Amino acid sequence: MRLLRALGTLFWRFMVIFSFIVNIILVVVLIALLLFIFEIKNQVAEPLVEGLHSSFVGLDQATIDWTIPVRDEIQVVLDIPLQTETIVRLTQPVPLQVNALIDLPGINAYNVNAAVNLELPAGLELPVALDLLVNVDQPLPVELDVRAVIPIQGTQLHDVAQNLRLQLEPLAIALNNLPNNFSEAGDLIGDVLRGERINLLEPNDYSIKPWPGYSITAGYGYELINEPVPPENVPLRTGIVPIGGMPFLDEQIRPDVYNAGGPFEINTAAINNLNAQGIPPQFYSGEIGSLIQLIPRVDSGTSPFDGQAQSVPGVEPTPPPSYDEGIITPEDENEG
């Protein structure tokens, strides 16, 4: 019994000493964190978060400017109908001999049949009407340098970059608005104690221009920037919005989205609208790339872009079109 009591006392003393040591360590760590909190904020957290956020902003604002050299040879086989009026110039004298009726009143001779020798001089211009078929059958060399200037914001990559940006934007702005030293921290605490409203998501110099620029230009000297795009090539606006980051922070960045019900409600309504217009989902759901890869394997007469509109929550989804991959099922063997 005394042994158990002694062991209990020893264990109790050990726990007291151990707890005391742990508390001292925690206090030291907290003091160190307090002493270096602004160094951690200014040298680690803020550069890391702002670096990621600004990179996504830069990705969204980037423009692809690339020249594609085209060097090829095309065999041209066609008949070109040529119907036109033109002027030709003689390059050398052209002798002519024509029969003519000549009147010679001096000898009282009329309508005398005679041969007349003429010569059309070189350089004489003559009007000519051409009506012929020009046969062309020869290789045509093609040498083109096609310059493509593609703003990312005009493609579906904009949605991806925008969603990545929204994940970090509240944190990046808030970190930039937090105090950088003890003096600024004291001012912030004073404002709070006076009852002033503190908005850590207030726009600042960083949020106004998070991306400084690029190391190379894009579109410089490109004369077709303002050239109108053919109407049939203009993509449709679906109305789908990025999901965004943490809702309670994202709402501060995009209040208009949440005033309209939030991303889920907006996207559901947008998909319903697209369904009503009969726009197949592969053109806005990200499936177009995989469908393009299937084009060589599609049976003739079947378009890889045929499909039903995307289903929405609560509605039975329409199965995607199936493509024959040459697999013979037992049912097919029985039918054969």
Short mmCIF file of C-alpha atoms in Angstrom, two decimals:
data_model
loop_
_atom_site.label_atom_id
_atom_site.label_comp_id
_atom_site.label_asym_id
_atom_site.label_seq_id
_atom_site.Cartn_x
_atom_site.Cartn_y
_atom_site.Cartn_z
CA MET A 1 0.00 0.00 0.00
CA ARG A 2 2.82 2.36 0.89
CA LEU A 3 4.49 1.43 -2.40
CA LEU A 4 1.42 2.41 -4.40
CA ARG A 5 1.13 5.66 -2.46
CA ALA A 6 4.80 6.40 -3.12
CA LEU A 7 4.39 5.64 -6.83
CA GLY A 8 1.32 7.89 -6.98
CA THR A 9 3.18 10.72 -5.30
CA LEU A 10 6.12 10.27 -7.66
CA PHE A 11 3.83 10.25 -10.69
CA TRP A 12 2.03 13.36 -9.45
CA ARG A 13 5.31 15.22 -8.98
CA PHE A 14 6.46 14.12 -12.42
CA MET A 15 3.27 15.40 -14.02
CA VAL A 16 3.58 18.73 -12.20
CA ILE A 17 7.17 19.16 -13.33
CA PHE A 18 6.35 18.00 -16.87
CA SER A 19 3.38 20.36 -17.09
CA PHE A 20 5.53 23.19 -15.78
CA ILE A 21 8.20 22.52 -18.42
CA VAL A 22 5.60 22.30 -21.22
CA ASN A 23 4.03 25.56 -20.09
CA ILE A 24 7.41 27.27 -20.05
CA ILE A 25 8.11 26.02 -23.58
CA LEU A 26 4.72 27.22 -24.78
CA VAL A 27 5.24 30.62 -23.18
CA VAL A 28 8.67 30.92 -24.82
CA VAL A 29 7.20 29.92 -28.19
CA LEU A 30 4.36 32.42 -27.83
CA ILE A 31 6.78 35.18 -26.87
CA ALA A 32 8.96 34.30 -29.87
CA LEU A 33 5.93 34.34 -32.13
CA LEU A 34 4.87 37.70 -30.76
CA LEU A 35 8.37 39.08 -31.24
CA PHE A 36 8.64 37.72 -34.78
CA ILE A 37 4.97 37.83 -35.78
CA PHE A 38 5.47 40.77 -38.11
CA GLU A 39 8.59 39.23 -39.62
CA ILE A 40 6.61 36.07 -40.34
CA LYS A 41 3.78 38.13 -41.77
CA ASN A 42 5.99 40.42 -43.86
CA GLN A 43 8.61 37.90 -44.98
CA VAL A 44 6.68 34.62 -45.26
CA ALA A 45 2.89 34.75 -45.23
CA GLU A 46 2.29 37.92 -47.24
CA PRO A 47 4.85 37.25 -50.01
CA LEU A 48 3.66 33.65 -50.35
CA VAL A 49 -0.06 34.41 -50.57
CA GLU A 50 0.37 37.55 -52.67
CA GLY A 51 2.80 35.74 -54.95
CA LEU A 52 0.31 32.97 -55.68
CA HIS A 53 -2.59 35.39 -56.03
CA SER A 54 -0.75 37.78 -58.34
CA SER A 55 0.42 34.83 -60.48
CA PHE A 56 -3.18 33.80 -61.07
CA VAL A 57 -4.07 37.40 -61.91
CA GLY A 58 -1.14 37.52 -64.33
CA LEU A 59 -2.25 34.25 -65.91
CA ASP A 60 -5.72 35.67 -66.45
CA GLN A 61 -4.38 38.91 -67.95
CA ALA A 62 -1.80 37.22 -70.19
CA THR A 63 -1.98 37.23 -73.98
CA ILE A 64 -0.49 34.55 -76.20
CA ASP A 65 1.45 36.16 -79.05
CA TRP A 66 3.09 33.60 -81.29
CA THR A 67 3.98 33.37 -84.96
CA ILE A 68 3.35 30.03 -86.64
CA PRO A 69 5.48 29.44 -89.75
CA VAL A 70 3.64 27.52 -92.47
CA ARG A 71 5.85 25.92 -95.11
CA ASP A 72 4.07 23.51 -97.43
CA GLU A 73 3.29 22.68 -101.03
CA ILE A 74 -0.24 22.28 -102.33
CA GLN A 75 -1.04 20.53 -105.59
CA VAL A 76 -3.50 22.79 -107.41
CA VAL A 77 -5.71 21.06 -110.00
CA LEU A 78 -8.55 23.15 -111.40
CA ASP A 79 -9.99 24.77 -114.51
CA ILE A 80 -10.34 28.51 -114.37
CA PRO A 81 -12.91 30.07 -116.73
CA LEU A 82 -11.53 33.30 -118.12
CA GLN A 83 -13.93 35.77 -119.70
CA THR A 84 -12.67 39.31 -119.99
CA GLU A 85 -11.84 42.15 -122.35
CA THR A 86 -8.29 43.39 -122.42
CA ILE A 87 -5.74 45.28 -124.49
CA VAL A 88 -2.85 43.41 -126.11
CA ARG A 89 0.28 44.98 -127.56
CA LEU A 90 2.09 43.53 -130.57
CA THR A 91 5.69 42.65 -129.82
CA GLN A 92 6.70 42.39 -133.51
CA PRO A 93 5.32 43.44 -136.90
CA VAL A 94 2.45 41.31 -138.16
CA PRO A 95 2.08 41.02 -141.98
CA LEU A 96 -1.45 40.85 -143.36
CA GLN A 97 -2.74 40.05 -146.86
CA VAL A 98 -6.39 40.78 -147.51
CA ASN A 99 -8.64 40.89 -150.55
CA ALA A 100 -10.33 44.21 -151.24
CA LEU A 101 -12.56 45.88 -153.84
CA ILE A 102 -10.89 49.04 -155.12
CA ASP A 103 -12.40 51.88 -157.14
CA LEU A 104 -10.08 53.48 -159.73
CA PRO A 105 -12.05 56.39 -161.19
CA GLY A 106 -9.04 57.63 -163.20
CA ILE A 107 -9.23 54.64 -165.48
CA ASN A 108 -12.96 54.23 -165.05
CA ALA A 109 -12.57 50.98 -163.09
CA TYR A 110 -14.77 50.19 -160.14
CA ASN A 111 -14.99 47.29 -157.68
CA VAL A 112 -11.69 45.92 -158.83
CA ASN A 113 -10.81 42.77 -156.87
CA ALA A 114 -7.24 43.13 -155.61
CA ALA A 115 -4.89 41.66 -152.99
CA VAL A 116 -3.61 44.21 -150.47
CA ASN A 117 -0.47 43.62 -148.37
CA LEU A 118 -0.45 45.32 -144.93
CA GLU A 119 1.77 45.21 -141.87
CA LEU A 120 0.70 45.90 -138.28
CA PRO A 121 3.62 47.62 -136.57
CA ALA A 122 5.17 46.39 -133.32
CA GLY A 123 3.76 48.19 -130.28
CA LEU A 124 0.29 48.52 -131.75
CA GLU A 125 -2.41 48.07 -129.05
CA LEU A 126 -5.46 46.03 -129.99
CA PRO A 127 -8.65 45.43 -127.92
CA VAL A 128 -9.27 41.70 -127.43
CA ALA A 129 -12.18 39.77 -125.88
CA LEU A 130 -11.02 36.57 -124.10
CA ASP A 131 -13.33 33.61 -123.47
CA LEU A 132 -11.38 30.48 -122.61
CA LEU A 133 -10.84 27.80 -119.97
CA VAL A 134 -7.44 27.87 -118.27
CA ASN A 135 -6.29 24.48 -117.01
CA VAL A 136 -4.10 24.57 -113.88
CA ASP A 137 -2.29 21.46 -112.65
CA GLN A 138 0.86 22.28 -110.77
CA PRO A 139 2.25 22.45 -107.22
CA LEU A 140 1.79 25.72 -105.41
CA PRO A 141 4.34 26.54 -102.69
CA VAL A 142 2.83 28.03 -99.55
CA GLU A 143 4.99 30.18 -97.30
CA LEU A 144 3.04 31.97 -94.60
CA ASP A 145 3.88 33.36 -91.19
CA VAL A 146 0.61 33.32 -89.27
CA ARG A 147 0.66 35.50 -86.17
CA ALA A 148 -1.81 34.56 -83.45
CA VAL A 149 -2.64 37.05 -80.69
CA ILE A 150 -4.95 35.34 -78.18
CA PRO A 151 -5.96 37.06 -74.91
CA ILE A 152 -6.49 34.46 -72.18
CA GLN A 153 -9.48 36.45 -70.91
CA GLY A 154 -11.24 35.68 -74.18
CA THR A 155 -10.94 31.91 -73.73
CA GLN A 156 -12.23 29.30 -71.28
CA LEU A 157 -8.92 29.53 -69.41
CA HIS A 158 -10.23 32.81 -68.01
CA ASP A 159 -12.68 30.92 -65.80
CA VAL A 160 -9.92 28.68 -64.43
CA ALA A 161 -7.59 31.59 -63.66
CA GLN A 162 -10.46 33.59 -62.20
CA ASN A 163 -11.45 30.78 -59.84
CA LEU A 164 -7.85 30.33 -58.67
CA ARG A 165 -7.60 34.07 -58.08
CA LEU A 166 -10.77 34.11 -56.00
CA GLN A 167 -9.39 31.39 -53.71
CA LEU A 168 -6.62 33.69 -52.48
CA GLU A 169 -7.82 37.22 -53.13
CA PRO A 170 -9.47 37.83 -49.71
CA LEU A 171 -6.39 36.52 -47.89
CA ALA A 172 -4.00 38.55 -50.05
CA ILE A 173 -5.93 41.79 -49.51
CA ALA A 174 -6.39 41.17 -45.79
CA LEU A 175 -2.72 40.38 -45.22
CA ASN A 176 -1.78 43.58 -47.04
CA ASN A 177 -4.14 45.58 -44.80
CA LEU A 178 -2.87 44.05 -41.54
CA PRO A 179 -0.28 45.98 -39.47
CA ASN A 180 3.36 45.62 -40.46
CA ASN A 181 4.83 46.48 -37.03
CA PHE A 182 3.91 47.03 -33.39
CA SER A 183 3.23 50.72 -33.97
CA GLU A 184 0.63 50.02 -36.65
CA ALA A 185 -0.79 47.23 -34.48
CA GLY A 186 -1.28 49.73 -31.65
CA ASP A 187 -3.10 52.09 -33.99
CA LEU A 188 -5.35 49.26 -35.15
CA ILE A 189 -6.17 48.23 -31.58
CA GLY A 190 -6.93 51.86 -30.75
CA ASP A 191 -9.34 52.10 -33.68
CA VAL A 192 -11.10 48.93 -32.52
CA LEU A 193 -11.41 50.22 -28.95
CA ARG A 194 -12.89 53.47 -30.24
CA GLY A 195 -15.57 51.45 -32.03
CA GLU A 196 -14.40 52.25 -35.53
CA ARG A 197 -15.32 49.75 -38.24
CA ILE A 198 -12.28 47.83 -39.49
CA ASN A 199 -12.49 46.51 -43.05
CA LEU A 200 -9.54 44.25 -43.79
CA LEU A 201 -10.80 43.74 -47.35
CA GLU A 202 -10.65 47.42 -48.21
CA PRO A 203 -8.94 48.03 -51.59
CA ASN A 204 -5.27 48.91 -51.32
CA ASP A 205 -2.32 49.54 -53.63
CA TYR A 206 -1.74 45.82 -54.04
CA SER A 207 -5.36 44.94 -54.85
CA ILE A 208 -5.57 47.73 -57.44
CA LYS A 209 -2.64 46.33 -59.44
CA PRO A 210 -1.53 42.92 -58.17
CA TRP A 211 0.39 41.98 -61.34
CA PRO A 212 3.24 44.33 -62.35
CA GLY A 213 3.60 43.30 -66.00
CA TYR A 214 5.37 40.85 -68.28
CA SER A 215 8.94 40.41 -69.47
CA ILE A 216 7.86 40.38 -73.14
CA THR A 217 5.23 42.29 -75.07
CA ALA A 218 2.13 40.82 -76.68
CA GLY A 219 0.26 42.32 -79.60
CA TYR A 220 2.82 45.07 -80.23
CA GLY A 221 2.75 46.02 -83.91
CA TYR A 222 -0.22 43.74 -84.58
CA GLU A 223 -2.44 45.71 -86.94
CA LEU A 224 -5.50 43.45 -86.74
CA ILE A 225 -6.27 43.97 -83.04
CA ASN A 226 -9.42 45.97 -83.81
CA GLU A 227 -10.45 43.78 -86.73
CA PRO A 228 -14.03 42.59 -86.12
CA VAL A 229 -14.49 38.89 -85.49
CA PRO A 230 -16.92 37.12 -87.86
CA PRO A 231 -20.26 36.77 -86.06
CA GLU A 232 -20.30 33.00 -86.49
CA ASN A 233 -16.97 32.78 -84.63
CA VAL A 234 -17.96 34.83 -81.59
CA PRO A 235 -18.36 32.51 -78.55
CA LEU A 236 -21.57 32.64 -76.55
CA ARG A 237 -21.69 33.87 -72.96
CA THR A 238 -23.09 31.05 -70.85
CA GLY A 239 -23.73 32.99 -67.64
CA ILE A 240 -21.80 30.43 -65.56
CA VAL A 241 -19.64 32.03 -62.85
CA PRO A 242 -16.58 30.64 -61.00
CA ILE A 243 -17.30 28.80 -57.75
CA GLY A 244 -14.91 31.02 -55.81
CA GLY A 245 -13.23 30.45 -52.47
CA MET A 246 -14.49 30.44 -48.88
CA PRO A 247 -18.07 31.75 -49.07
CA PHE A 248 -17.89 34.13 -46.10
CA LEU A 249 -14.82 35.81 -47.64
CA ASP A 250 -15.83 35.40 -51.26
CA GLU A 251 -19.05 37.24 -50.52
CA GLN A 252 -17.03 40.30 -49.56
CA ILE A 253 -15.24 40.19 -52.92
CA ARG A 254 -18.28 39.40 -55.10
CA PRO A 255 -21.36 40.75 -53.31
CA ASP A 256 -23.30 40.92 -56.59
CA VAL A 257 -22.93 37.16 -57.07
CA TYR A 258 -24.25 36.37 -53.59
CA ASN A 259 -27.01 38.96 -53.85
CA ALA A 260 -28.22 36.94 -56.83
CA GLY A 261 -28.26 33.74 -54.76
CA GLY A 262 -24.66 32.55 -54.92
CA PRO A 263 -22.59 30.65 -57.49
CA PHE A 264 -24.61 27.42 -57.29
CA GLU A 265 -27.96 29.11 -57.91
CA ILE A 266 -26.55 31.28 -60.71
CA ASN A 267 -24.91 28.33 -62.44
CA THR A 268 -28.03 26.18 -62.11
CA ALA A 269 -30.11 28.91 -63.75
CA ALA A 270 -27.46 29.38 -66.45
CA ILE A 271 -27.42 25.66 -67.29
CA ASN A 272 -31.22 25.59 -67.43
CA ASN A 273 -31.10 28.52 -69.83
CA LEU A 274 -28.52 26.76 -72.01
CA ASN A 275 -30.68 23.63 -72.01
CA ALA A 276 -33.66 25.69 -73.13
CA GLN A 277 -31.60 27.11 -76.02
CA GLY A 278 -30.55 23.61 -77.07
CA ILE A 279 -26.83 24.26 -76.64
CA PRO A 280 -25.04 20.90 -76.10
CA PRO A 281 -23.07 20.76 -72.83
CA GLN A 282 -19.76 19.76 -74.41
CA PHE A 283 -19.34 23.30 -75.68
CA TYR A 284 -19.17 24.74 -72.15
CA SER A 285 -18.49 21.81 -69.80
CA GLY A 286 -14.87 21.21 -70.80
CA GLU A 287 -15.56 18.03 -72.78
CA ILE A 288 -14.86 19.47 -76.22
CA GLY A 289 -11.19 18.40 -76.11
CA SER A 290 -11.98 14.74 -75.50
CA LEU A 291 -14.66 14.79 -78.19
CA ILE A 292 -12.26 16.25 -80.74
CA GLN A 293 -9.91 13.34 -80.03
CA LEU A 294 -12.76 10.96 -80.88
CA ILE A 295 -13.45 12.48 -84.30
CA PRO A 296 -11.37 9.96 -86.33
CA ARG A 297 -13.18 7.07 -84.59
CA VAL A 298 -16.72 8.31 -85.20
CA ASP A 299 -18.80 6.49 -87.81
CA SER A 300 -19.56 8.45 -90.96
CA GLY A 301 -22.75 10.43 -90.72
CA THR A 302 -22.43 10.85 -86.95
CA SER A 303 -21.25 14.16 -85.56
CA PRO A 304 -19.11 13.97 -82.42
CA PHE A 305 -20.77 17.17 -81.27
CA ASP A 306 -24.29 15.75 -81.25
CA GLY A 307 -25.59 15.48 -77.71
CA GLN A 308 -28.21 16.47 -75.23
CA ALA A 309 -28.11 19.43 -72.92
CA GLN A 310 -26.48 18.94 -69.53
CA SER A 311 -28.69 17.81 -66.69
CA VAL A 312 -29.25 19.87 -63.58
CA PRO A 313 -29.76 18.79 -59.96
CA GLY A 314 -33.04 16.99 -59.52
CA VAL A 315 -33.34 16.12 -63.21
CA GLU A 316 -32.50 12.72 -64.66
CA PRO A 317 -29.29 13.19 -66.69
CA THR A 318 -29.28 12.33 -70.37
CA PRO A 319 -26.74 9.58 -71.13
CA PRO A 320 -23.88 10.77 -73.33
CA PRO A 321 -23.65 9.49 -76.91
CA SER A 322 -21.87 6.16 -77.19
CA TYR A 323 -19.34 5.44 -79.88
CA ASP A 324 -18.80 2.02 -81.45
CA GLU A 325 -15.30 0.91 -80.52
CA GLY A 326 -15.48 -2.41 -82.33
CA ILE A 327 -16.38 -4.47 -79.25
CA ILE A 328 -18.69 -7.42 -79.97
CA THR A 329 -21.00 -8.22 -77.09
CA PRO A 330 -22.61 -11.65 -76.48
CA GLU A 331 -25.95 -10.16 -77.60
CA ASP A 332 -24.39 -9.20 -80.93
CA GLU A 333 -23.05 -12.73 -81.40
CA ASN A 334 -26.49 -14.22 -80.71
CA GLU A 335 -28.11 -11.85 -83.20
CA GLY A 336 -25.50 -12.82 -85.79
#
